Short mmCIF file of C-alpha atoms in Angstrom, two decimals:
data_model
loop_
_atom_site.label_atom_id
_atom_site.label_comp_id
_atom_site.label_asym_id
_atom_site.label_seq_id
_atom_site.Cartn_x
_atom_site.Cartn_y
_atom_site.Cartn_z
CA UNK P 1 26.72 -10.45 -10.19
CA UNK P 2 23.17 -9.96 -8.95
CA UNK P 3 22.07 -12.07 -6.02
CA UNK P 4 19.54 -14.80 -6.61
CA UNK P 5 16.77 -16.23 -4.46
CA UNK P 6 16.31 -20.02 -4.24
CA UNK P 7 13.45 -19.59 -6.76
CA UNK P 8 15.51 -17.95 -9.50
CA UNK P 9 15.48 -21.00 -11.74
CA UNK P 10 11.73 -21.48 -11.17
CA UNK P 11 11.05 -17.91 -12.35
CA UNK P 12 13.07 -18.42 -15.51
CA UNK P 13 11.24 -21.66 -16.30
CA UNK P 14 7.95 -19.78 -15.95
CA UNK P 15 9.13 -17.24 -18.51
CA UNK P 16 9.47 -14.33 -16.09
CA UNK P 17 11.08 -11.12 -17.22
CA UNK P 18 13.94 -10.59 -14.77
CA UNK P 19 15.31 -7.25 -13.59
CA UNK P 20 17.90 -6.04 -11.15
CA UNK P 21 16.18 -4.92 -7.95
CA UNK P 22 18.45 -3.58 -5.22
CA UNK P 23 21.18 -5.96 -6.37
CA UNK P 24 18.83 -8.93 -6.73
CA UNK P 25 17.88 -10.70 -9.94
CA UNK P 26 14.09 -10.68 -9.51
CA UNK P 27 11.01 -11.26 -11.68
CA UNK P 28 9.26 -8.01 -12.60
CA UNK P 29 6.46 -9.78 -14.46
CA UNK P 30 5.35 -13.09 -15.94
CA UNK P 31 2.06 -12.80 -17.87
CA UNK P 32 1.86 -9.00 -17.49
CA UNK P 33 1.52 -6.56 -14.61
CA UNK P 34 -2.19 -5.85 -15.09
CA UNK P 35 -3.05 -9.54 -15.50
CA UNK P 36 -1.14 -10.44 -12.34
CA UNK P 37 -2.62 -7.48 -10.44
CA UNK P 38 -6.14 -8.63 -11.35
CA UNK P 39 -5.34 -12.21 -10.34
CA UNK P 40 -4.46 -11.00 -6.85
CA UNK P 41 -7.58 -8.83 -6.58
CA UNK P 42 -9.94 -11.57 -7.78
CA UNK P 43 -8.23 -14.94 -7.20
CA UNK P 44 -4.74 -15.57 -5.86
CA UNK P 45 -1.16 -14.65 -6.74
CA UNK P 46 2.24 -15.95 -5.63
CA UNK P 47 5.18 -13.65 -5.01
CA UNK P 48 8.75 -14.63 -4.33
CA UNK P 49 9.85 -12.26 -1.58
CA UNK P 50 12.83 -14.31 -0.48
CA UNK P 51 15.06 -11.28 -1.00
CA UNK P 52 13.60 -9.78 2.17
CA UNK P 53 15.85 -10.09 5.20
CA UNK P 54 15.17 -11.74 8.55
CA UNK P 55 16.87 -10.82 11.80
CA UNK P 56 16.31 -12.89 14.92
CA UNK P 57 16.65 -11.97 18.59
CA UNK P 58 16.66 -15.01 20.88
CA UNK P 59 17.11 -15.26 24.64
CA UNK P 60 15.96 -13.60 27.85
CA UNK P 61 15.31 -9.90 27.21
CA UNK P 62 14.73 -10.29 23.46
CA UNK P 63 11.41 -8.45 23.56
CA UNK P 64 12.82 -5.55 25.59
CA UNK P 65 15.84 -5.31 23.29
CA UNK P 66 13.73 -5.11 20.14
CA UNK P 67 11.19 -2.80 21.74
CA UNK P 68 13.93 -0.23 22.27
CA UNK P 69 14.80 -0.43 18.55
CA UNK P 70 11.36 -0.21 16.95
CA UNK P 71 8.57 2.37 17.14
CA UNK P 72 5.69 -0.03 17.74
CA UNK P 73 5.17 -1.96 20.95
CA UNK P 74 5.70 -5.70 21.23
CA UNK P 75 4.54 -5.61 24.86
CA UNK P 76 0.99 -4.82 23.73
CA UNK P 77 0.61 -7.90 21.55
CA UNK P 78 0.44 -11.58 22.42
CA UNK P 79 2.72 -14.40 21.36
CA UNK P 80 1.78 -15.39 17.83
CA UNK P 81 1.14 -11.80 16.79
CA UNK P 82 3.14 -9.44 14.59
CA UNK P 83 3.38 -5.67 14.34
CA UNK P 84 4.30 -3.28 11.56
CA UNK P 85 6.89 -0.85 12.90
CA UNK P 86 9.46 1.76 12.07
CA UNK P 87 13.14 1.16 12.65
CA UNK P 88 13.88 4.81 13.27
CA UNK P 89 17.00 6.88 13.80
CA UNK P 90 17.39 9.64 16.42
CA UNK P 91 15.63 12.15 14.15
CA UNK P 92 12.52 9.97 13.93
CA UNK P 93 13.20 9.27 10.25
CA UNK P 94 13.36 5.78 8.82
CA UNK P 95 16.28 3.40 8.80
CA UNK P 96 13.64 0.97 7.51
CA UNK P 97 10.07 -0.19 7.98
CA UNK P 98 9.76 -3.71 9.34
CA UNK P 99 7.40 -6.38 10.57
CA UNK P 100 8.28 -7.82 13.98
CA UNK P 101 7.01 -11.27 14.93
CA UNK P 102 6.56 -12.17 18.59
CA UNK P 103 7.02 -15.92 19.00
CA UNK P 104 7.58 -15.38 22.71
CA UNK P 105 9.16 -12.66 24.85
CA UNK P 106 12.41 -14.56 24.27
CA UNK P 107 12.15 -14.96 20.53
CA UNK P 108 11.46 -12.08 18.13
CA UNK P 109 11.92 -12.24 14.36
CA UNK P 110 12.14 -9.04 12.32
CA UNK P 111 11.48 -9.00 8.58
CA UNK P 112 13.32 -6.17 6.82
CA UNK P 113 13.47 -4.77 3.29
CA UNK P 114 15.91 -6.39 0.88
CA UNK P 115 17.46 -3.05 -0.04
CA UNK P 116 18.27 -2.40 3.64
CA UNK P 117 19.38 -5.81 4.85
CA UNK P 118 23.00 -5.03 5.57
CA UNK P 119 22.30 -1.50 6.80
CA UNK P 120 19.56 -2.67 9.17
CA UNK P 121 21.61 -5.49 10.62
CA UNK P 122 24.56 -3.18 11.26
CA UNK P 123 22.18 -0.64 12.82
CA UNK P 124 20.57 -3.23 15.09
CA UNK P 125 23.93 -4.66 16.06
CA UNK P 126 25.24 -1.22 16.97
CA UNK P 127 22.15 -0.19 18.94
CA UNK P 128 20.86 -3.41 20.50
CA UNK P 129 21.25 -3.38 24.27
CA UNK P 130 20.85 -6.81 25.73
CA UNK P 131 20.27 -9.57 23.21
CA UNK P 132 22.45 -9.54 20.08
CA UNK P 133 20.74 -9.84 16.68
CA UNK P 134 21.42 -12.79 14.39
CA UNK P 135 21.10 -12.33 10.62
CA UNK P 136 18.95 -15.22 9.38
CA UNK P 137 18.33 -13.74 5.94
CA UNK P 138 20.06 -16.46 3.97
CA UNK P 139 18.34 -19.23 5.94
CA UNK P 140 14.81 -18.15 5.06
CA UNK P 141 12.94 -18.02 1.82
CA UNK P 142 9.59 -16.24 1.74
CA UNK P 143 6.58 -16.70 -0.52
CA UNK P 144 3.59 -14.37 -0.37
CA UNK P 145 0.24 -15.97 -1.25
CA UNK P 146 -2.20 -13.12 -1.74
CA UNK P 147 -5.80 -12.79 -2.86
CA UNK P 148 -9.35 -13.77 -1.91
CA UNK P 149 -8.60 -17.41 -2.73
CA UNK P 150 -5.32 -17.52 -0.77
CA UNK P 151 -6.84 -18.92 2.41
CA UNK P 152 -8.56 -21.77 0.60
CA UNK P 153 -5.40 -22.64 -1.29
CA UNK P 154 -3.13 -22.64 1.76
CA UNK P 155 -5.72 -24.54 3.81
CA UNK P 156 -5.77 -27.42 1.31
CA UNK P 157 -2.01 -27.78 1.77
CA UNK P 158 -1.82 -27.69 5.57
CA UNK P 159 -3.23 -29.36 8.66
CA UNK P 160 -3.01 -26.05 10.53
CA UNK P 161 -6.45 -24.46 10.78
CA UNK P 162 -5.75 -21.17 8.98
CA UNK P 163 -9.17 -19.77 9.92
CA UNK P 164 -7.74 -19.48 13.44
CA UNK P 165 -4.92 -17.23 12.22
CA UNK P 166 -6.23 -13.68 12.29
CA UNK P 167 -4.77 -10.68 10.51
CA UNK P 168 -1.23 -9.93 11.67
CA UNK P 169 -1.14 -13.26 13.47
CA UNK P 170 0.95 -16.28 12.60
CA UNK P 171 1.43 -19.96 13.36
CA UNK P 172 4.15 -22.51 12.77
CA UNK P 173 3.11 -25.52 10.76
CA UNK P 174 3.70 -27.46 7.59
CA UNK P 175 2.52 -26.32 4.19
CA UNK P 176 2.82 -28.99 1.49
CA UNK P 177 5.03 -30.86 3.94
CA UNK P 178 7.40 -27.90 4.27
CA UNK P 179 7.91 -26.49 7.79
CA UNK P 180 6.74 -22.89 7.54
CA UNK P 181 5.82 -19.80 9.47
CA UNK P 182 2.29 -19.12 8.24
CA UNK P 183 1.79 -15.39 8.68
CA UNK P 184 -1.47 -13.65 7.79
CA UNK P 185 0.22 -10.55 6.46
CA UNK P 186 0.85 -9.01 3.09
CA UNK P 187 1.47 -5.96 0.97
CA UNK P 188 -1.44 -6.05 -1.47
CA UNK P 189 -4.59 -5.05 0.41
CA UNK P 190 -5.96 -8.55 -0.06
CA UNK P 191 -6.33 -11.37 2.41
CA UNK P 192 -3.42 -13.76 2.30
CA UNK P 193 -0.28 -15.14 3.82
CA UNK P 194 3.43 -14.73 3.84
CA UNK P 195 5.05 -18.15 4.21
CA UNK P 196 8.56 -18.29 5.62
CA UNK P 197 10.40 -21.54 4.99
CA UNK P 198 13.96 -22.85 4.82
CA UNK P 199 15.75 -21.71 1.67
CA UNK P 200 16.26 -25.32 0.61
CA UNK P 201 12.48 -25.99 0.73
CA UNK P 202 11.43 -22.94 -1.29
CA UNK P 203 11.14 -24.67 -4.65
CA UNK P 204 9.02 -27.50 -3.22
CA UNK P 205 6.65 -25.02 -1.55
CA UNK P 206 6.44 -22.78 -4.63
CA UNK P 207 5.71 -25.71 -6.94
CA UNK P 208 3.08 -27.14 -4.59
CA UNK P 209 1.28 -23.79 -4.37
CA UNK P 210 1.35 -23.36 -8.15
CA UNK P 211 0.04 -26.88 -8.78
CA UNK P 212 -2.62 -26.93 -6.08
CA UNK P 213 -3.62 -23.37 -7.01
CA UNK P 214 -4.49 -24.22 -10.61
CA UNK P 215 -8.15 -24.67 -9.65
CA UNK P 216 -8.10 -21.20 -8.05
CA UNK P 217 -6.58 -19.52 -11.09
CA UNK P 218 -3.29 -18.89 -9.28
CA UNK P 219 -0.70 -16.76 -11.07
CA UNK P 220 2.94 -16.13 -10.29
CA UNK P 221 3.34 -12.37 -9.81
CA UNK P 222 6.34 -10.12 -10.14
CA UNK P 223 7.58 -6.94 -8.54
CA UNK P 224 5.55 -4.87 -11.00
CA UNK P 225 2.20 -6.10 -9.68
CA UNK P 226 3.51 -5.99 -6.12
CA UNK P 227 4.16 -2.27 -6.64
CA UNK P 228 0.83 -1.44 -8.31
CA UNK P 229 -1.11 -3.37 -5.66
CA UNK P 230 0.64 -1.68 -2.75
CA UNK P 231 0.35 1.75 -4.36
CA UNK P 232 -3.44 1.35 -4.62
CA UNK P 233 -3.43 0.74 -0.86
CA UNK P 234 -1.01 3.64 -0.18
CA UNK P 235 1.30 1.20 1.56
CA UNK P 236 4.68 2.87 1.91
CA UNK P 237 7.69 1.64 -0.03
CA UNK P 238 11.07 2.32 1.55
CA UNK P 239 13.19 4.49 -0.72
CA UNK P 240 10.08 6.00 -2.31
CA UNK P 241 7.55 7.10 0.29
CA UNK P 242 9.61 6.70 3.41
CA UNK P 243 13.31 7.25 3.92
CA UNK P 244 15.81 8.86 6.26
CA UNK P 245 14.63 12.35 5.24
CA UNK P 246 11.02 12.13 6.44
CA UNK P 247 9.77 11.27 9.91
CA UNK P 248 7.22 8.62 10.77
CA UNK P 249 4.71 11.35 11.63
CA UNK P 250 5.23 13.11 8.30
CA UNK P 251 4.70 9.76 6.60
CA UNK P 252 1.30 9.44 8.27
CA UNK P 253 2.48 6.45 10.23
CA UNK P 254 1.75 7.82 13.68
CA UNK P 255 -0.24 4.66 14.35
CA UNK P 256 2.95 2.56 14.38
CA UNK P 257 4.66 4.98 16.76
CA UNK P 258 3.84 4.40 20.41
CA UNK P 259 5.01 7.62 22.02
CA UNK P 260 3.87 6.43 25.45
CA UNK P 261 6.37 3.56 25.31
CA UNK P 262 9.22 4.00 27.83
CA UNK P 263 11.96 4.37 25.26
CA UNK P 264 12.85 3.77 21.62
CA UNK P 265 15.22 5.41 19.19
CA UNK P 266 13.58 8.48 17.67
CA UNK P 267 11.07 9.02 20.47
CA UNK P 268 12.36 12.40 21.64
CA UNK P 269 12.40 13.84 18.11
CA UNK P 270 8.87 12.65 17.42
CA UNK P 271 7.50 13.92 20.75
CA UNK P 272 8.98 17.32 19.90
CA UNK P 273 7.65 17.24 16.34
CA UNK P 274 4.18 16.28 17.52
CA UNK P 275 4.17 19.18 20.00
CA UNK P 276 5.41 21.66 17.38
CA UNK P 277 3.03 20.38 14.70
CA UNK P 278 3.82 18.33 11.62
CA UNK P 279 4.65 20.72 8.77
CA UNK P 280 4.49 18.35 5.80
CA UNK P 281 2.50 15.22 5.20
CA UNK P 282 2.39 12.24 2.91
CA UNK P 283 -0.90 12.29 1.00
CA UNK P 284 -2.63 10.27 -1.67
CA UNK P 285 -3.93 12.14 -4.70
CA UNK P 286 -5.59 11.59 -8.04
CA UNK P 287 -4.79 13.50 -11.19
CA UNK P 288 -7.78 15.41 -12.52
CA UNK P 289 -5.89 16.19 -15.74
CA UNK P 290 -4.17 13.83 -18.16
CA UNK P 291 -1.00 11.93 -17.38
CA UNK P 292 0.51 9.68 -14.75
CA UNK P 293 2.43 10.95 -11.72
CA UNK P 294 5.81 9.30 -11.15
CA UNK P 295 8.39 9.11 -8.37
CA UNK P 296 10.45 12.30 -8.26
CA UNK P 297 8.03 14.63 -10.08
CA UNK P 298 7.57 18.04 -8.44
CA UNK P 299 4.33 19.06 -6.75
CA UNK P 300 3.47 22.70 -7.50
CA UNK P 301 1.14 25.22 -5.93
CA UNK P 302 0.57 28.38 -7.94
CA UNK P 303 3.64 27.49 -9.98
CA UNK P 304 6.02 27.11 -7.03
CA UNK P 305 7.53 23.80 -6.00
CA UNK P 306 6.05 22.78 -2.65
CA UNK P 307 6.57 19.02 -2.58
CA UNK P 308 7.43 15.86 -4.42
CA UNK P 309 5.72 12.77 -5.76
CA UNK P 310 7.09 9.65 -4.05
CA UNK P 311 5.09 6.99 -5.92
CA UNK P 312 2.61 7.00 -8.78
CA UNK P 313 1.01 4.80 -11.36
CA UNK P 314 -2.17 4.15 -13.25
CA UNK P 315 -3.93 1.96 -10.71
CA UNK P 316 -5.23 -1.10 -12.56
CA UNK P 317 -8.12 -1.70 -10.14
CA UNK P 318 -9.08 1.94 -9.54
CA UNK P 319 -8.46 2.78 -13.21
CA UNK P 320 -7.14 6.21 -12.31
CA UNK P 321 -3.80 7.96 -12.30
CA UNK P 322 -2.92 7.94 -8.62
CA UNK P 323 0.01 9.25 -6.66
CA UNK P 324 1.56 9.55 -3.22
CA UNK P 325 3.64 12.51 -2.20
CA UNK P 326 4.77 14.94 0.46
CA UNK P 327 2.98 18.28 0.61
CA UNK P 328 2.86 21.14 3.15
CA UNK P 329 0.34 20.39 5.94
CA UNK P 330 -2.03 23.09 4.64
CA UNK P 331 -2.42 21.14 1.39
CA UNK P 332 -2.89 17.75 3.04
CA UNK P 333 -6.64 17.77 3.69
CA UNK P 334 -8.91 15.72 1.47
CA UNK P 335 -10.09 17.90 -1.41
CA UNK P 336 -6.97 20.09 -1.44
CA UNK P 337 -5.71 20.82 -4.94
CA UNK P 338 -2.25 21.29 -6.43
CA UNK P 339 -0.45 20.55 -9.68
CA UNK P 340 2.04 17.87 -10.60
CA UNK P 341 4.86 18.82 -12.94
CA UNK P 342 4.70 16.11 -15.58
CA UNK P 343 7.70 16.74 -17.83
CA UNK P 344 7.07 20.49 -17.84
CA UNK P 345 3.29 20.38 -17.88
CA UNK P 346 1.37 21.41 -14.73
CA UNK P 347 -1.36 18.80 -14.36
CA UNK P 348 -4.05 19.38 -11.70
CA UNK P 349 -4.48 16.90 -8.86
CA UNK P 350 -6.73 16.54 -5.82
CA UNK P 351 -6.04 14.93 -2.45
CA UNK P 352 -8.32 11.93 -1.91
CA UNK P 353 -9.14 9.50 0.85
CA UNK P 354 -6.86 6.47 0.97
CA UNK P 355 -6.54 3.59 0.40
CA UNK P 356 -7.31 4.42 -3.20
CA UNK P 357 -8.72 0.92 -3.63
CA UNK P 358 -11.63 -0.39 -1.62
CA UNK P 359 -13.04 -3.88 -1.93
CA UNK P 360 -16.26 -3.80 -3.92
CA UNK D 1 10.15 -14.02 -31.75
CA UNK D 2 8.72 -10.60 -32.38
CA UNK D 3 6.45 -10.04 -35.37
CA UNK D 4 8.12 -7.88 -38.07
CA UNK D 5 5.77 -7.31 -41.06
CA UNK D 6 7.64 -7.22 -44.36
CA UNK D 7 5.80 -4.23 -45.86
CA UNK D 8 6.82 -1.68 -43.21
CA UNK D 9 9.84 0.52 -42.55
CA UNK D 10 11.52 0.62 -39.14
CA UNK D 11 13.77 2.69 -36.89
CA UNK D 12 16.43 1.81 -34.37
CA UNK D 13 14.07 3.20 -31.72
CA UNK D 14 11.72 0.27 -32.42
CA UNK D 15 9.11 2.27 -34.27
CA UNK D 16 7.50 1.36 -37.57
CA UNK D 17 6.35 3.51 -40.47
CA UNK D 18 3.79 2.54 -43.11
CA UNK D 19 4.45 4.65 -46.21
CA UNK D 20 1.28 5.80 -48.01
CA UNK D 21 2.36 8.29 -50.68
CA UNK D 22 3.70 11.35 -48.89
CA UNK D 23 2.16 10.35 -45.58
CA UNK D 24 3.56 7.81 -43.11
CA UNK D 25 1.58 6.09 -40.35
CA UNK D 26 3.76 5.58 -37.27
CA UNK D 27 3.57 3.12 -34.41
CA UNK D 28 5.78 1.06 -32.14
CA UNK D 29 6.90 -2.44 -33.03
CA UNK D 30 5.80 -5.73 -31.51
CA UNK D 31 9.21 -5.95 -29.87
CA UNK D 32 8.73 -2.47 -28.37
CA UNK D 33 5.28 -3.19 -26.96
CA UNK D 34 6.55 -6.41 -25.39
CA UNK D 35 9.42 -4.56 -23.75
CA UNK D 36 7.16 -1.77 -22.54
CA UNK D 37 4.66 -4.09 -20.90
CA UNK D 38 1.04 -3.07 -20.37
CA UNK D 39 0.57 0.36 -21.95
CA UNK D 40 -1.74 2.49 -19.82
CA UNK D 41 -1.27 6.00 -21.18
CA UNK D 42 -0.22 7.53 -24.47
CA UNK D 43 0.54 11.20 -24.94
CA UNK D 44 0.68 12.40 -28.54
CA UNK D 45 1.29 15.75 -30.25
CA UNK D 46 -1.59 17.76 -31.69
CA UNK D 47 -2.44 17.53 -35.38
CA UNK D 48 -0.68 20.38 -37.16
CA UNK D 49 2.50 20.11 -35.09
CA UNK D 50 5.68 20.37 -37.16
CA UNK D 51 8.20 17.71 -36.20
CA UNK D 52 11.79 16.92 -37.09
CA UNK D 53 13.30 13.49 -37.34
CA UNK D 54 14.49 12.38 -33.89
CA UNK D 55 12.30 14.84 -31.96
CA UNK D 56 10.64 13.53 -28.81
CA UNK D 57 7.02 13.93 -29.89
CA UNK D 58 5.15 11.98 -27.26
CA UNK D 59 5.31 9.46 -24.46
CA UNK D 60 4.09 5.95 -23.95
CA UNK D 61 3.60 4.89 -20.37
CA UNK D 62 3.27 1.42 -18.93
CA UNK D 63 2.25 0.64 -15.35
CA UNK D 64 5.88 0.97 -14.33
CA UNK D 65 7.68 3.24 -16.76
CA UNK D 66 7.65 6.18 -19.13
CA UNK D 67 9.14 5.86 -22.63
CA UNK D 68 9.60 8.59 -25.17
CA UNK D 69 8.31 8.44 -28.70
CA UNK D 70 10.67 9.83 -31.31
CA UNK D 71 9.56 11.05 -34.71
CA UNK D 72 11.03 8.75 -37.38
CA UNK D 73 10.74 11.46 -40.04
CA UNK D 74 10.42 15.22 -40.49
CA UNK D 75 7.10 16.75 -41.49
CA UNK D 76 3.74 17.74 -40.12
CA UNK D 77 1.50 15.67 -37.87
CA UNK D 78 -1.77 15.33 -39.75
CA UNK D 79 -3.62 12.85 -37.58
CA UNK D 80 -3.25 11.20 -34.16
CA UNK D 81 -4.93 8.08 -32.81
CA UNK D 82 -7.33 9.63 -30.30
CA UNK D 83 -8.87 6.22 -29.58
CA UNK D 84 -5.76 5.37 -27.54
CA UNK D 85 -6.96 7.76 -24.82
CA UNK D 86 -9.72 5.26 -24.08
CA UNK D 87 -7.92 2.08 -25.07
CA UNK D 88 -4.14 2.43 -24.72
CA UNK D 89 -3.95 -1.38 -24.55
CA UNK D 90 -4.41 -1.38 -28.35
CA UNK D 91 -0.68 -0.62 -28.52
CA UNK D 92 -0.06 -4.03 -26.93
CA UNK D 93 -2.82 -5.94 -28.65
CA UNK D 94 -2.38 -4.63 -32.20
CA UNK D 95 0.85 -2.68 -32.47
CA UNK D 96 0.63 -2.67 -36.29
CA UNK D 97 -3.15 -2.14 -36.43
CA UNK D 98 -5.44 -0.27 -34.03
CA UNK D 99 -2.42 0.58 -31.91
CA UNK D 100 -1.02 3.02 -34.50
CA UNK D 101 0.05 6.36 -33.01
CA UNK D 102 0.16 9.14 -35.56
CA UNK D 103 0.31 10.13 -39.22
CA UNK D 104 2.98 12.47 -40.48
CA UNK D 105 2.99 14.24 -43.82
CA UNK D 106 6.56 14.09 -45.05
CA UNK D 107 8.42 17.33 -45.68
CA UNK D 108 10.48 15.33 -48.19
CA UNK D 109 9.19 11.94 -49.40
CA UNK D 110 12.76 10.72 -49.98
CA UNK D 111 13.27 10.49 -46.20
CA UNK D 112 11.74 7.03 -46.10
CA UNK D 113 14.79 5.69 -47.94
CA UNK D 114 16.77 6.33 -44.76
CA UNK D 115 14.59 3.99 -42.68
CA UNK D 116 15.34 0.32 -42.08
CA UNK D 117 13.55 -2.37 -44.04
CA UNK D 118 12.13 -5.47 -42.34
CA UNK D 119 15.27 -7.54 -42.96
CA UNK D 120 17.55 -4.90 -41.47
CA UNK D 121 15.26 -4.44 -38.46
CA UNK D 122 15.07 -8.20 -37.88
CA UNK D 123 18.85 -8.24 -37.92
CA UNK D 124 18.91 -5.40 -35.39
CA UNK D 125 16.62 -7.37 -33.06
CA UNK D 126 18.90 -10.39 -33.31
CA UNK D 127 21.80 -8.29 -32.08
CA UNK D 128 19.78 -6.50 -29.41
#
């Protein structure tokens, strides 16, 4: 039996098409992926991301404990800020990618991928030195409100001044009367928020956002649009673009790895890899021939397999067949060319600057 | 409920065939386009290609997924809908009209007797 979020019934009432996603019964689309994608780029979309997990570290030494587990540095940010980080293993490859919220040095909340919830919690429990993690995943629901009209919509439902919440910053307040963490984060490339609330309040918050958002053209959005939006931004998806076989440096996520930090799991491996040179890199490319690249397709150079596509789609906003994949470092520069094996056909591709999508 | 025009023949792969003498026009059904979601790319065989019933002759891709197109009959491809290169969304908008995929000249006109009629296809959808 697939797991359900508190909004499962709400999705069904809205006519969502449901799919199994990492053991969760989730909406893949409502009105259509392209329609939802466009709503997020031009107006505002709502996503149920309650399947994500939340792990909390509370007590003296919480910051230090988490800092030894993640690749980014919570000591460099202020209370009320969040960081994107790798939860890495000793090889510098990913256990998961996470967002860590610093409420105070004694309270850190980590948001983890739904597909990795149990694995991550076990990993943190085994490796945490100091404060013990608490799995809060079932306590929290999470709704992402994304798009140029997200700020206006959320503002009309809260007394908290959201203009004071900068990117990757958050505040605690009430939205539509529901106590929430109002986090200016997202996975779409648009301005917006991720609202964390108690599981029991999720339906009230969702309904209030849908009702109040009518004037903004709000649309409920499924996992399909979430994937096309993030692909256009070249945001990594765990299990596709990042995994326990590729390091953070290979994934082009050196910016979330603070090698000058005293210690964290994976540091030694990444210091060594940086010194030796990174041999393969995650790049964004466009097809110059016909077709659409897909996860798992081979990347060829002069007929030989040299890499693999990790994500690909026809980007609704860029209107091009775009892909993400690992290639040897010598093919990683912008303008480099290779072929993608699309069901036996070698289709030419060129490495381009990312994100693929830029605001007009 | 999916639209199933009475004058067409159907396959279990959710394709339709409009019989015009010894030529059939082939497309995917309303049910199929709904299941596929937004079609963004269609790959079709070249005119002149000889095909056998059940052959994978092309692909239809949505934002998320790739689906194969199977030939409902044996014969020779005489025409393909090149307009779909520019407007693949026609498959969603008019699956029985502008969203047609290809025309096949039948190697044996009797083949169409083996296809489902609208009533049988409607029944198949009910049990799907």
